[in-house]
Coordinates of C-alpha atoms in Angstrom, one line a residue:
X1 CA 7.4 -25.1 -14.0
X2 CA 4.1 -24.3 -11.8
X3 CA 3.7 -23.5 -8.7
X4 CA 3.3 -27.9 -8.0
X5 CA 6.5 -28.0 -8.2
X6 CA 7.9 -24.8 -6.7
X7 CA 8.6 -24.4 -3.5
X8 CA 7.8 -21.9 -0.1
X9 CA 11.9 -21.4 -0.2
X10 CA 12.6 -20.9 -4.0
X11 CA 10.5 -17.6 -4.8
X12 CA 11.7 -14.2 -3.0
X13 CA 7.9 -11.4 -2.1
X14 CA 7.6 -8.1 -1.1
X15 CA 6.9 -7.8 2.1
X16 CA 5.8 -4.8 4.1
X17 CA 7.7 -3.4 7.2
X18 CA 5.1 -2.6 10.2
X19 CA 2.5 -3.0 7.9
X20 CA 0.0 -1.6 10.5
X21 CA 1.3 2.2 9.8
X22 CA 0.8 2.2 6.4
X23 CA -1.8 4.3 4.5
X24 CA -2.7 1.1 2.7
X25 CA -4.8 -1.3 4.8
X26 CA -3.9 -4.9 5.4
X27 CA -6.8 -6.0 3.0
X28 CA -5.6 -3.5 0.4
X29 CA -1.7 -4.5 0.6
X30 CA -3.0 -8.2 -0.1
X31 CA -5.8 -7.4 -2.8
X32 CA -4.8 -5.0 -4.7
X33 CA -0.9 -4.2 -4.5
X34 CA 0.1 -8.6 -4.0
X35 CA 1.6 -8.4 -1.2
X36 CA 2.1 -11.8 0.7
X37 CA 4.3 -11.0 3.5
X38 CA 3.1 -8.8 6.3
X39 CA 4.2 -7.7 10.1
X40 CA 2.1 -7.1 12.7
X41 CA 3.7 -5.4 16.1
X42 CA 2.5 -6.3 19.3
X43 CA 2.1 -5.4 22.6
X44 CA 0.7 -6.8 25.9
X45 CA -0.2 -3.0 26.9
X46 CA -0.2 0.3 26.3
X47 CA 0.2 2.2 30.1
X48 CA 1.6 5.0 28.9
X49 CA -1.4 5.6 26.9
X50 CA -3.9 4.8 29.7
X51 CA -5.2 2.0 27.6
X52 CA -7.3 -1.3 29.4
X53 CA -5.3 -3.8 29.9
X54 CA -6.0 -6.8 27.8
X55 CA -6.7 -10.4 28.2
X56 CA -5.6 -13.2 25.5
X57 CA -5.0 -10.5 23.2
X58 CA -2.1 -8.1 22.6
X59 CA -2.4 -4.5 21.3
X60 CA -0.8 -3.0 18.1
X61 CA 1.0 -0.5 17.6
X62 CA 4.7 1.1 17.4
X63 CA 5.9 3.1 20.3
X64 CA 3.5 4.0 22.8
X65 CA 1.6 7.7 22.9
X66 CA 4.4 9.1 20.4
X67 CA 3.7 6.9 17.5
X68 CA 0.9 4.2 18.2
X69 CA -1.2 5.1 14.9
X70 CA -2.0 1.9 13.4
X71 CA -4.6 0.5 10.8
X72 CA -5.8 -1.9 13.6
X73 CA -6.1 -1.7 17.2
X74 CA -5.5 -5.4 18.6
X75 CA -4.2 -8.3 17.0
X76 CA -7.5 -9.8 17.1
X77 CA -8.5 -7.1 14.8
X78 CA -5.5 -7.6 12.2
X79 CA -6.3 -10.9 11.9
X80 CA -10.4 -10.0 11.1
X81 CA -9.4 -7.7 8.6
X82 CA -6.8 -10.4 7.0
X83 CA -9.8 -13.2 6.9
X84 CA -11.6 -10.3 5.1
X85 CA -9.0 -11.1 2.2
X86 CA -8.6 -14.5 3.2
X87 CA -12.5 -14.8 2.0
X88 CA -12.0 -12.8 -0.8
X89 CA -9.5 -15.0 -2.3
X90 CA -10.1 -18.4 -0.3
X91 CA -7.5 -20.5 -2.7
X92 CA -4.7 -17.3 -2.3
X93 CA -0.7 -17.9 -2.1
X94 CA 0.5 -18.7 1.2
X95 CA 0.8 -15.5 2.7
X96 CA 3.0 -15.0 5.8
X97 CA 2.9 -13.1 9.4
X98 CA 5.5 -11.4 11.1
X99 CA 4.3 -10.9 14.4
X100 CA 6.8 -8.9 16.1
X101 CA 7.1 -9.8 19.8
X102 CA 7.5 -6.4 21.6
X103 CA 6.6 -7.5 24.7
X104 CA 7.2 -10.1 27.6
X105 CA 4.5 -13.1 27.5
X106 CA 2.1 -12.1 30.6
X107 CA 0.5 -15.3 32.4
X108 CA -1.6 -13.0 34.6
X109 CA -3.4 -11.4 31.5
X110 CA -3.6 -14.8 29.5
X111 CA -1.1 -13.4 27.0
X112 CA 0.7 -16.9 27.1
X113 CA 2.4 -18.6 24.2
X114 CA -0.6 -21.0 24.4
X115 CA -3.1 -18.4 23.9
X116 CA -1.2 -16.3 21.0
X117 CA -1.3 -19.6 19.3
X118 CA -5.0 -19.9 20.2
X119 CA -6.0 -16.6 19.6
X120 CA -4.1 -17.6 16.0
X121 CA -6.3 -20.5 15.6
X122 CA -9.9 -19.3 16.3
X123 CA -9.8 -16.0 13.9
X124 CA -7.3 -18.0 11.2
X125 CA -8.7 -21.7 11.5
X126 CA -6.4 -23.8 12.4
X127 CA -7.0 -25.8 9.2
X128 CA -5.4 -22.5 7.3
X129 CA -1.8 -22.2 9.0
X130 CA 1.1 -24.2 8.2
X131 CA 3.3 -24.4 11.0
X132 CA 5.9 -26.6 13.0
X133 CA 3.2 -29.1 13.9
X134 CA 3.0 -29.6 10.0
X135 CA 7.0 -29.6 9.2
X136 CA 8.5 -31.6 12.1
X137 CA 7.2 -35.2 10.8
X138 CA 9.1 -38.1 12.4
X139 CA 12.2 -35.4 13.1
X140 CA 13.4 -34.4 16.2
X141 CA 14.1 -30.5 15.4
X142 CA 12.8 -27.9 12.7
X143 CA 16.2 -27.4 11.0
X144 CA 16.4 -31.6 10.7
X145 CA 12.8 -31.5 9.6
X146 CA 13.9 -29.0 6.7
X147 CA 16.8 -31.4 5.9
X148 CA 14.8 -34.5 5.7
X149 CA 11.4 -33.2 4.1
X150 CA 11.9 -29.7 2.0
X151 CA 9.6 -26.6 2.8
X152 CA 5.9 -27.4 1.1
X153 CA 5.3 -26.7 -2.6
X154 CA 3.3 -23.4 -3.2
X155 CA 0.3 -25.4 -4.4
X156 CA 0.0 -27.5 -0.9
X157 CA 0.1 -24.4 0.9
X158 CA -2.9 -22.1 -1.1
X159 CA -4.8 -20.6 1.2
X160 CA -2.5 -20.8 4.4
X161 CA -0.5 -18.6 6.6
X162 CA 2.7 -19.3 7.9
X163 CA 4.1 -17.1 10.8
X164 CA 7.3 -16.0 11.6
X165 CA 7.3 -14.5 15.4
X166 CA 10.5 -11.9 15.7
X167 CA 12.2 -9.5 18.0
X168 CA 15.6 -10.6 19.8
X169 CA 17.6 -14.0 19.2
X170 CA 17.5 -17.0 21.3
X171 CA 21.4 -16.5 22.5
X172 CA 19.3 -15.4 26.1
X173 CA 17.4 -17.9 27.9
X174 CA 15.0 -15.2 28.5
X175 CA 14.7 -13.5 25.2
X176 CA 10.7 -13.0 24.4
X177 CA 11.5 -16.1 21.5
X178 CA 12.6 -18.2 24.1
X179 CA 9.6 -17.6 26.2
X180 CA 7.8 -18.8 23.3
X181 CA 9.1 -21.8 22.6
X182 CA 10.6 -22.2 26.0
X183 CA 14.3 -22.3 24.9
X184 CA 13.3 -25.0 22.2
X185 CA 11.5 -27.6 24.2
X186 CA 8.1 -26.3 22.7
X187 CA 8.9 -25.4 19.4
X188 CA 7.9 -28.2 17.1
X189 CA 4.3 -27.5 19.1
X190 CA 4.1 -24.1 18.9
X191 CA 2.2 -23.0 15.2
X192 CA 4.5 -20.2 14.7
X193 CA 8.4 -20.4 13.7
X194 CA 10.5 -18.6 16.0
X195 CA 12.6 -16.1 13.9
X196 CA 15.5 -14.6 15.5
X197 CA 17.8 -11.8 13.9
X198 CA 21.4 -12.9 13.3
X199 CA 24.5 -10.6 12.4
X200 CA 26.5 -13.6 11.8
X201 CA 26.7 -16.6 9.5
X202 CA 27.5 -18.9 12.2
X203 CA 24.3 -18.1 13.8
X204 CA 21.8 -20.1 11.4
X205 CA 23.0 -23.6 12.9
X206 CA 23.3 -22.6 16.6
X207 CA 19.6 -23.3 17.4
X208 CA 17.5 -26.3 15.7
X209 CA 14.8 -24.3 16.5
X210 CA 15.0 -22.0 13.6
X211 CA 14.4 -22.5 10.2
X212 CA 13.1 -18.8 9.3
X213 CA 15.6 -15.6 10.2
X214 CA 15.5 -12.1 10.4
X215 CA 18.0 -10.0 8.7
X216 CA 18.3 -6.2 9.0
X217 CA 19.5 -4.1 6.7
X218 CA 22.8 -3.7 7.3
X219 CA 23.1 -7.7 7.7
X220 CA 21.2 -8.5 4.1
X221 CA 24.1 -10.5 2.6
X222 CA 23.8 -13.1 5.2
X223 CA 20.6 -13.8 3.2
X224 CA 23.1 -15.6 0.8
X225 CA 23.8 -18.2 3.7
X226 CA 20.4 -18.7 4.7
X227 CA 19.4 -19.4 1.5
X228 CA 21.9 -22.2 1.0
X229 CA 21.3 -23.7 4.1
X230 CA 17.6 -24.3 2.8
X231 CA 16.4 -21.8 5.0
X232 CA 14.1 -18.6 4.8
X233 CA 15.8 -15.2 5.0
X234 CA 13.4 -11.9 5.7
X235 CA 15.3 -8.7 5.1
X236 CA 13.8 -5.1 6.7
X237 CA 14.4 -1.4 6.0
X238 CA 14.7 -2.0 2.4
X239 CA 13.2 1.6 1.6
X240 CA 15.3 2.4 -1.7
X241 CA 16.1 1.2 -4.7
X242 CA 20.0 0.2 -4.0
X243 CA 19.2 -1.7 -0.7
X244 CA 16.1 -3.7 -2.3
X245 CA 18.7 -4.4 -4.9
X246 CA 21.0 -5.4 -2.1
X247 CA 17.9 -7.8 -1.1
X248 CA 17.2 -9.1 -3.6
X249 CA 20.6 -10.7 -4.7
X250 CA 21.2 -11.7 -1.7
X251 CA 18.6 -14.0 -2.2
X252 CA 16.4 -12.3 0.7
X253 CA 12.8 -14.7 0.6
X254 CA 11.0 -11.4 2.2
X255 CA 12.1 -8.2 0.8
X256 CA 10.5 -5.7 3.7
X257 CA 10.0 -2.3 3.0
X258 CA 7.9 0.7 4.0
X259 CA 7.0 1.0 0.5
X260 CA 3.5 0.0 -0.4
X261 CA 2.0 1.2 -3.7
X262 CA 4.3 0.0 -7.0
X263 CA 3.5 3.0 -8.9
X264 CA 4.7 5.4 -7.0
X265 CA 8.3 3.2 -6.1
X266 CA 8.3 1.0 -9.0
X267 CA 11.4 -0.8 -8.2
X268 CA 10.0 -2.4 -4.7
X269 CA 8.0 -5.5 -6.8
X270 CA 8.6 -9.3 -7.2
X271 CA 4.6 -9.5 -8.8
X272 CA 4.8 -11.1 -11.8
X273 CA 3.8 -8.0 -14.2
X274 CA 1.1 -9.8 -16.8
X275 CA -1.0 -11.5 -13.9
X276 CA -0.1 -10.0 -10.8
X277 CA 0.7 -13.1 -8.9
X278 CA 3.0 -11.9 -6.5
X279 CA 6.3 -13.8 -6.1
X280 CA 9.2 -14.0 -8.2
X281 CA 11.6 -17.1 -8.4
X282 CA 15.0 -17.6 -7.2
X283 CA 17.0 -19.5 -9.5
X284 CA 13.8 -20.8 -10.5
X285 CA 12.3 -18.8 -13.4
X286 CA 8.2 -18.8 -12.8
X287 CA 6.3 -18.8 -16.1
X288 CA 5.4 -15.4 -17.2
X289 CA 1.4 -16.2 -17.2
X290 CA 1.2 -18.0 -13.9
X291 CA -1.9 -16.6 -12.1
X292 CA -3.4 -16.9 -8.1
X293 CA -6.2 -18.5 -7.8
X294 CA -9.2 -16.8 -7.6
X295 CA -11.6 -14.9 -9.5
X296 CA -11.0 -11.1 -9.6
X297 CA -12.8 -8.7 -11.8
X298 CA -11.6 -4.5 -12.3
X299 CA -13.4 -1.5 -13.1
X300 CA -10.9 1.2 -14.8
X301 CA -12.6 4.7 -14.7
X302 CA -11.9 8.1 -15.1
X303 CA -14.0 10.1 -14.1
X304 CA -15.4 13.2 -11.6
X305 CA -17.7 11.9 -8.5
X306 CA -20.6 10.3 -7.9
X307 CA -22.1 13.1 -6.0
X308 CA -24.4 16.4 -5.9
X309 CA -27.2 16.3 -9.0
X310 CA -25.1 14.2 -11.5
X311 CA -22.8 11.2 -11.2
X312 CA -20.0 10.8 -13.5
X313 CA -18.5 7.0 -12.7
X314 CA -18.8 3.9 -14.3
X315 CA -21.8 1.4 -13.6
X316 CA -21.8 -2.6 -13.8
X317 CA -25.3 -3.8 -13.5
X318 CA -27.8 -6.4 -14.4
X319 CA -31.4 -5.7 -14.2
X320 CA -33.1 -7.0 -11.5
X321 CA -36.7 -8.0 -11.3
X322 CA -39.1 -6.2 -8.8
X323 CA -40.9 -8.0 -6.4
X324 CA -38.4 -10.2 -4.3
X325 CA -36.0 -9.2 -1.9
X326 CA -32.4 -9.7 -3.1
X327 CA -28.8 -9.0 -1.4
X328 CA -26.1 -7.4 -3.5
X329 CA -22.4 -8.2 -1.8
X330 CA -18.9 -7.6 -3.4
X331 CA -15.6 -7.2 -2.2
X332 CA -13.9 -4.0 -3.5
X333 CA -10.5 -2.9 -3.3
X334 CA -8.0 0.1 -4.4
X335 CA -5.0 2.1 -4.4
X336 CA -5.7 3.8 -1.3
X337 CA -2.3 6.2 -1.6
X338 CA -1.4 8.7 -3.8
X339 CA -4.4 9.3 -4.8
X340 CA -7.7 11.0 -4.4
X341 CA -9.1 10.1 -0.5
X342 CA -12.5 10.4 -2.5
X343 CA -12.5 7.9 -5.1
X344 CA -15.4 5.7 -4.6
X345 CA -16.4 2.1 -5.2
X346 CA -19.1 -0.4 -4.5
X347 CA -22.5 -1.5 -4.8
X348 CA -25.6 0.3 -6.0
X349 CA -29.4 0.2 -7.2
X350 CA -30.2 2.4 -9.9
X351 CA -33.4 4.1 -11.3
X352 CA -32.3 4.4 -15.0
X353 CA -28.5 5.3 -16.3
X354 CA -29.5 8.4 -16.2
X355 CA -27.0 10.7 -15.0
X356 CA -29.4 12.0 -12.2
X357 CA -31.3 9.2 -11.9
X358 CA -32.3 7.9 -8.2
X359 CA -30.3 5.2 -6.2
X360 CA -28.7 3.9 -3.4
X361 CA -25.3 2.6 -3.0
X362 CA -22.3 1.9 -0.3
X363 CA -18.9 2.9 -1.3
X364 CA -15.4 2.4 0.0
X365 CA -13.4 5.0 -0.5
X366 CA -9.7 5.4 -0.4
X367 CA -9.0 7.3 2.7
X368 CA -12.8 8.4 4.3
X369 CA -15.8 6.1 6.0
X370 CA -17.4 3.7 4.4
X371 CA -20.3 5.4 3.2
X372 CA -24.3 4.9 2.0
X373 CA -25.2 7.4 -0.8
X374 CA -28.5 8.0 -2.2
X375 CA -30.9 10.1 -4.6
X376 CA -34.0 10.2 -3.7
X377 CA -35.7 11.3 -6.5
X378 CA -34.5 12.2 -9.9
X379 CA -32.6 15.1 -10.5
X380 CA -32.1 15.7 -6.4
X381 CA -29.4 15.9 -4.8
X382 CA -27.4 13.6 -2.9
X383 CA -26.8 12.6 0.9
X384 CA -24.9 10.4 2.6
X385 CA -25.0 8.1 5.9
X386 CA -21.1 7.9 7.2
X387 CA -20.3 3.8 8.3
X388 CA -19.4 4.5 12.2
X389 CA -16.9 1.8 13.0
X390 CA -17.3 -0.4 16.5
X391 CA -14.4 0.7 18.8
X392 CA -12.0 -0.9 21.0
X393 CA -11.7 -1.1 24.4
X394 CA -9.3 1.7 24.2
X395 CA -12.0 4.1 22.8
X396 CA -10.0 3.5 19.1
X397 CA -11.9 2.2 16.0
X398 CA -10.8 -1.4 15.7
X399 CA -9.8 -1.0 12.2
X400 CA -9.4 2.2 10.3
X401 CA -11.8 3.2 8.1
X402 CA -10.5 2.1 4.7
X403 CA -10.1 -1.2 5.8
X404 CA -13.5 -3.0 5.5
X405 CA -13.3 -4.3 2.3
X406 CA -16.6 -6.8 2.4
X407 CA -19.6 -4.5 1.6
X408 CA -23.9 -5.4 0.5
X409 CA -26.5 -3.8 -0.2
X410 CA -30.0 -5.3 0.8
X411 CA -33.1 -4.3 -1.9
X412 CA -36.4 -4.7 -0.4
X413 CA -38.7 -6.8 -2.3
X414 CA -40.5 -3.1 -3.2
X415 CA -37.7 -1.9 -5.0
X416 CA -37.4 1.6 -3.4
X417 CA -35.6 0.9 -0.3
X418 CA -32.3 -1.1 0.3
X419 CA -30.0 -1.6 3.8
X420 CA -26.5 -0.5 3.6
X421 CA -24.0 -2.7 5.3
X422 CA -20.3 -3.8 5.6
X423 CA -18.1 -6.3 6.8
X424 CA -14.8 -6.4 8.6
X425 CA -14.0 -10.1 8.8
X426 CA -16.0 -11.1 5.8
X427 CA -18.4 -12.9 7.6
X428 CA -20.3 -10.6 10.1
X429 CA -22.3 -7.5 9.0
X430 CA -22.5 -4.3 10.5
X431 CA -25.5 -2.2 9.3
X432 CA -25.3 1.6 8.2
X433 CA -28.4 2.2 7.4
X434 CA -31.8 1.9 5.4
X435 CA -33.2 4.2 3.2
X436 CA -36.4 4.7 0.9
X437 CA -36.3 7.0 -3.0
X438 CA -39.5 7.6 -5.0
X439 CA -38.0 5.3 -7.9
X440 CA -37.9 1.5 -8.1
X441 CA -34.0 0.2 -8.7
X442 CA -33.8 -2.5 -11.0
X443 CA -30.6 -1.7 -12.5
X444 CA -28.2 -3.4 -9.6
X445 CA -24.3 -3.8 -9.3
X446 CA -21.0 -2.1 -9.3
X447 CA -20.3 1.1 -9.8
X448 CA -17.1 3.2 -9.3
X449 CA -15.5 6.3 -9.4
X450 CA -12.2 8.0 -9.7
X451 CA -13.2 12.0 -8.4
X452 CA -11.0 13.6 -10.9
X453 CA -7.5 11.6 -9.9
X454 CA -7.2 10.5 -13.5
X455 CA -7.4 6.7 -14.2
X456 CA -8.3 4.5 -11.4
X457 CA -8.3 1.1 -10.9
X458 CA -10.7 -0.6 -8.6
X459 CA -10.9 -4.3 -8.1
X460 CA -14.2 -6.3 -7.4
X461 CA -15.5 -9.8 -6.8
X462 CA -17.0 -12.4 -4.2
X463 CA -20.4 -12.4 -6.7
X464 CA -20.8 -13.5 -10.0
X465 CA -19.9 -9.8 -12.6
X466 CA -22.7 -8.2 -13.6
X467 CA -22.9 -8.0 -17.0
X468 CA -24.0 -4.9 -18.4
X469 CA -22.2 -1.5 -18.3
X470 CA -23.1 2.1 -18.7
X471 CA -20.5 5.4 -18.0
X472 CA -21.9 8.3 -16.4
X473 CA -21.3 11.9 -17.4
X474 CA -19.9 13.1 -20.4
X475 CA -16.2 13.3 -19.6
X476 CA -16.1 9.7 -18.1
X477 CA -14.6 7.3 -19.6
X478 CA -14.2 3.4 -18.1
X479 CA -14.1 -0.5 -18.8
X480 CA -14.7 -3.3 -17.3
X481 CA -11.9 -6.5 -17.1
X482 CA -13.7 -9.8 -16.4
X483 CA -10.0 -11.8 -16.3
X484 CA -8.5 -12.8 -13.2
X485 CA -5.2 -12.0 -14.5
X486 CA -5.2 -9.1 -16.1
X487 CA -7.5 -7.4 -13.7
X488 CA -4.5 -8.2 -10.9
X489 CA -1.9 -7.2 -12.8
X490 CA 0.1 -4.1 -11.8
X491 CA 0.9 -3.1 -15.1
X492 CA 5.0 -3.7 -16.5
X493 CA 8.0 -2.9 -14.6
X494 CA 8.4 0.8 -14.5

């Protein structure tokens, strides 16, 4: 069995609850930790907060002034940062949104159902979401569409969203669902599925509107009944071991939980542990060595910093010939929790592999700024150039700092001086700065770092691997994983 012949409705994925607050970034719960299934909250204002209002766009966030930390500040924002990954890995598994509806739609401020789905549309491409438009065929409703046609086959839907909109039911005529699809009439139009919470079995057939439903965690068994109806079941507050258990055989599809990084709660996975492709059947058994598409490389390194008169890190390069200009541009990804907020990975230009040899690199780290370091000379010290992220209309950043995942570093054609930049969305650039060393850097590539938090994994690609490597300092050690699969997988079940 592969994943042509599986179906959206016969694997169960971790999903994360109000993704937005989580120490991991969106980019980061896709890349690294295999997470398919994400929520984003939103809200049509914040004037409690003294924030602008907004038009065609909807804030995010939790509960206003008291707890309104998020990862990104509009929903405009969320969705840059997921087309970061969404470039990364173009042919990923479908992943879904859970957009939680906190708000009334708002006509006045262009925050109608017609521009959510818009607004969906231009950041996602319309091209890459499967929604009712693509399910309802010759049918008259979703749940006879389901009945007639199936959900899609995991390989038809590579490289799509789906999204699930929540908050409410649609027993009220007025509930913020109903707005959306007003009371049904627009729903097999609309691109998102309507997903109300139910406490009741009898509730899945009352509205042929809804194919996907929200469970929470004191209703998880009716996952059972959603499941046999052909449906799709998302179950929330699953923050232990005994009620992810309680998920997940109940035959929950979306197994929500505030629980991010696998080795630190080992028993919140559904990855499959030798490749890292992150769902896990339900009464389907997936092959153990079934892989996502994509190619994905890791560094593993232990080491100190890369920092003061010495590095200690690991370095991918290939050597470069002097005398043309040439860009450098990865994506890089890590833990991000429970770990050192110094770690650093990225692209650099080196002298020599010297340990104190001159260079100039950009780093992501796990919980700082993006950052441009450089040497000038050889045996000097080092100095930085923080990333200052573009903010909101709010005065906020738009994303937090460990989101940016896209990062490149320009080399002048004279080999000593190289531009810095990174990239939210993947696609446009934001420039950190240029800088000039004594040195020529030939030796160009990744590099990494783990600032003495033991063995870290950081995951590159979106450029063909360099292909030689070199570990600095004398208590680093490090390798370098070319494979897809092994370089995604989160180790075995712990």
């Amino acid at each position: 069995m592969n994943d042509a012949t599986i179906r959206y409705h016969q694997v169960r994925q971790k999903s994360t609850h109000n993704s937005y607050q989580r120490t991991e970034s969106y980019p980061a719960q896709a890349l690294y930790w295999r997470i398919r299934s994400l929520e984003i909250d939103i809200h049509n204002s914040n004037n409690a907060a003294g924030w602008p209002q907004l038009n065609g766009n909807w804030y995010v966030y939790h509960l206003a002034v008291i707890d309104q930390v998020s990862s990104v500040n509009t929903l405009a924002d969320a969705l840059d940062a997921l087309l970061a990954f969404h470039r990364a890995v173009p042919q990923h598994e479908v992943v879904t949104l859970w957009l939680d509806l906190k708000d009334d739609f708002n006509a006045a401020r262009d925050q109608t159902p017609e521009s959510l789905d818009r607004l969906l549309a231009e950041r996602l491409g319309r091209e890459h979401i499967w929604g009712p438009p693509d399910l309802i065929g010759d049918c008259t409703d979703l749940q006879a569409a389901i009945a007639a046609y199936g959900w899609p086959s995991l390989d038809t839907l590579r490289g799509k969203f789906i999204v699930g909109c929540t908050t409410g039911d649609l027993a009220s005529p007025n509930s913020v669902l109903n707005q959306y699809v007003q009371n049904g009439a627009t729903a097999n139009q609309r691109l998102a599925f309507v997903t109300p919470e139910i406490t009741q079995a009898q509730q899945i057939d009352q509205h042929a509107c809804a194919v996907m439903f929200n469970l929470s965690a004191a209703h998880t068994a009716l996952a059972n009944a959603v499941f046999t109806a052909g449906f799709v079941g998302r179950a929330y507050g699953l923050n232990d071991a005994n009620s992810w258990a309680t998920g997940w055989n109940s035959r929950a599809h979306h197994l929500a939980t505030n629980k991010v990084n696998a080795d630190w709660d080992g028993w919140a996975r559904t990855d499959l542990p030798m490749t890292g492709y992150p769902f896990t059947g339900i009464e389907v058994t997936l092959p153990p060595d079934l892989t996502e598409s994509g190619a994905l490389c890791a560094i593993k390194v232990d080491s100190g910093d890369i920092w003061n008169k010495r590095d200690s890190g690991y370095f991918r390069f290939d050597r470069a010939t002097i005398g043309a200009e040439r860009t450098l541009s990865a994506f890089v990804a890590n833990p991000q929790s429970h770990t050192d907020g110094f770690i650093k990975g990225g692209v650099m230009a080196r002298a020599t592999t010297a340990d104190d040899a001159a260079y100039i690199a950009i780093f992501q780290t796990a919980a700082h700024e993006i950052r441009m370091q450089y040497r000038r000379d050889n045996g000097a010290g080092t100095e930085k150039i923080d990333a200052r992220l573009p903010n909101g209309v709010n005065g906020k950043p738009v994303v937090s700092s460990n989101t940016p995942i896209w990062l490149k570093l320009t080399v002048r054609a004279d080999g000593h001086q190289a531009q810095g930049s990174y990239s939210i969305d993947g696609l446009i650039w934001h420039a950190v700065g240029e800088i000039g060393v004594s040195q020529t850097l030939p030796l160009q590539g990744w590099a990494a770092s783990s600032h003495g938090a033991g063995s870290v994994k950081w995951l590159f690609g979106g450029a063909k691997a360099p292909t030689e490597s070199t570990v600095f300092g004398n208590s680093a050690t490090g390798e370098f994983i070319a494979d897809s699969a092994p370089a995604a997988s989160l180790g075995p079940y712990r």
